XYZ file of N, CA and C in Angstrom:
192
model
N -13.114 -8.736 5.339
C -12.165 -7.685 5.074
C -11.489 -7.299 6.392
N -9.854 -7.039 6.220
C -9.266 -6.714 7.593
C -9.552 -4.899 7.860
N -9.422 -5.253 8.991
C -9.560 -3.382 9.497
C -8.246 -3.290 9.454
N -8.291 -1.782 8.732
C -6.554 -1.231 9.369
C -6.567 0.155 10.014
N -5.311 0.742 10.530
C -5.766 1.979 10.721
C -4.784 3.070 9.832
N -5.269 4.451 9.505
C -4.240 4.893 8.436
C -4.583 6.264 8.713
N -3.658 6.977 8.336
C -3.497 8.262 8.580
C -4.234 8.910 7.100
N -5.318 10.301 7.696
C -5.628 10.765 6.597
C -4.953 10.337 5.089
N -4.148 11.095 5.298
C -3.128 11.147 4.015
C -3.053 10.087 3.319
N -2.666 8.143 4.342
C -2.323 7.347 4.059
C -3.335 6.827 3.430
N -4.839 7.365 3.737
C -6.637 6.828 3.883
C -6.347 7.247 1.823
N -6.324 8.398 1.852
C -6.524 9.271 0.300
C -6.196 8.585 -0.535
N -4.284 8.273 -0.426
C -3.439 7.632 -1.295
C -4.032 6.601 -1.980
N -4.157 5.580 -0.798
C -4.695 4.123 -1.149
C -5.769 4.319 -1.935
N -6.802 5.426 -1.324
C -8.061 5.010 -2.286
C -7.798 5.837 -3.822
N -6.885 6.630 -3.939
C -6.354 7.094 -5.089
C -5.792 5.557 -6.124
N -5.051 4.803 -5.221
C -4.174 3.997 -6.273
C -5.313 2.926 -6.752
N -6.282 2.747 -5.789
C -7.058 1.631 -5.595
C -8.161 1.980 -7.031
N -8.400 3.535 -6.735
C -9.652 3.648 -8.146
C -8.744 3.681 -9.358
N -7.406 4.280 -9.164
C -6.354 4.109 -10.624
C -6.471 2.657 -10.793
N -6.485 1.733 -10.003
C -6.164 0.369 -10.615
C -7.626 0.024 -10.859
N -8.541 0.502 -10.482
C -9.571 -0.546 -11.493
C -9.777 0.112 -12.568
N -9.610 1.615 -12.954
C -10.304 2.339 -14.057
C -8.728 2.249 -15.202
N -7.482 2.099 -14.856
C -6.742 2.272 -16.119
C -5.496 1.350 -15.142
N -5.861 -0.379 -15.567
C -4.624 -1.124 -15.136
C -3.505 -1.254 -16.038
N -2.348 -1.171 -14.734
C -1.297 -1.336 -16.093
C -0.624 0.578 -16.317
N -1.264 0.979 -15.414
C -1.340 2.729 -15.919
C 0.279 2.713 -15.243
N 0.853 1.743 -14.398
C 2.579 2.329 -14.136
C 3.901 1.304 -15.237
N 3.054 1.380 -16.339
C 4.020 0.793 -17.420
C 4.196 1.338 -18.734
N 3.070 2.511 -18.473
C 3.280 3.485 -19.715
C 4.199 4.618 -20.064
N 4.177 5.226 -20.419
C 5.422 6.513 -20.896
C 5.081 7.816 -20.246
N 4.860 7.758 -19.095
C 4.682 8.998 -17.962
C 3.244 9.191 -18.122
N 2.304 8.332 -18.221
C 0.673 8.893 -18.005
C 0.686 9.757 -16.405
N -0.021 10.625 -16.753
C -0.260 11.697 -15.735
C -1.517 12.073 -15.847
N -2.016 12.735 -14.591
C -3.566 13.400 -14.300
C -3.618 13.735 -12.860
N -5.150 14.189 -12.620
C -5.724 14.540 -11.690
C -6.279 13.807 -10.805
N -6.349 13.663 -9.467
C -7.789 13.010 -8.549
C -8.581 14.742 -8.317
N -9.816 15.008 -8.096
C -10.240 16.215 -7.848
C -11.457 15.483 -6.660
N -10.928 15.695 -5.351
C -11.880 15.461 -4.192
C -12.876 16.564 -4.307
N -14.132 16.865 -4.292
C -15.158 17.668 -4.261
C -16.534 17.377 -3.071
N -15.902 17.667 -2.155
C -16.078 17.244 -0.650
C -17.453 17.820 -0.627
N -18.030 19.064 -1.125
C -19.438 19.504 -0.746
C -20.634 18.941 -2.012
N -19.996 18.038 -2.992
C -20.718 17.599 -3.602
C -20.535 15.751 -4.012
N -19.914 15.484 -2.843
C -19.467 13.961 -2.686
C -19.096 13.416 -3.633
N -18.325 14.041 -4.424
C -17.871 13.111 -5.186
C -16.043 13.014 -5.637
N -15.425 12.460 -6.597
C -14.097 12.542 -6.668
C -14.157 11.660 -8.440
N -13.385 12.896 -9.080
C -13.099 12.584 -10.351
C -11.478 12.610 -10.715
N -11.253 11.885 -11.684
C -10.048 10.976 -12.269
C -10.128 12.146 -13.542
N -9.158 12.787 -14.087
C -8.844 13.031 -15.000
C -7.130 12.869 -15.473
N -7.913 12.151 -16.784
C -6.169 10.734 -16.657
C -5.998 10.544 -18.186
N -4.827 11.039 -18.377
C -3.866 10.807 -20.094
C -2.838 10.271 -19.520
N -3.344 9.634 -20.488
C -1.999 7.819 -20.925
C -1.261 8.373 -21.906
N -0.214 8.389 -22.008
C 1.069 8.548 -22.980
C 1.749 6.872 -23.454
N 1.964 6.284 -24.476
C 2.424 5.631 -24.638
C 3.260 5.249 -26.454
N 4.019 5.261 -26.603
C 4.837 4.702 -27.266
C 4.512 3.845 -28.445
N 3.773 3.919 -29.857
C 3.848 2.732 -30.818
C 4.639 2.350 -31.854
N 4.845 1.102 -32.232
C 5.498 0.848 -33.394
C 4.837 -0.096 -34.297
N 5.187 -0.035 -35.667
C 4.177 -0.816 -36.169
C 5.404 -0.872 -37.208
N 5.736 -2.128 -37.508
C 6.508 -2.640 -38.371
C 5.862 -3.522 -39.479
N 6.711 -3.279 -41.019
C 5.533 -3.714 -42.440
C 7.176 -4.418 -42.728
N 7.409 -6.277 -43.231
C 8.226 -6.136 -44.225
C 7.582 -7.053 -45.121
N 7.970 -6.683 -46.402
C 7.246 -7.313 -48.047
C 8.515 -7.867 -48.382
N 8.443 -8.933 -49.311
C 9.479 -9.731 -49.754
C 8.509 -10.260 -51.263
N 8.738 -9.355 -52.265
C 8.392 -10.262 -53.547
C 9.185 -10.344 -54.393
């Protein structure tokens, strides 16, 4: 693995997009899915709260 170096901010982002892409891929092709990252620094951890919006159609044709 390469070392890089990154600015706080730049450190967060990445690992923001990085856990969005393994837990909901595909999440920048839907119909505005939106949510939370919630960093919880005195109890180590960081939770995803994440609604997908998306769009269906379901087409029926009969011919008798």
């Amino acid at each position: 693995m390469e070392r890089q170096t990154h600015t706080v901010r730049e450190a967060i982002e990445a690992l923001s997009y990085d856990f969005l892409a393994q837990t909901h891929c595909g999440w920048e092709n839907n119909d505005g899915a939106y949510g939370d990252f919630i960093f919880d620094v005195t109890e180590c951890s960081i939770t995803l709260d994440y609604n997908e919006r998306y769009t269906a159609t379901e087409n029926y044709s009969h011919e008798f």
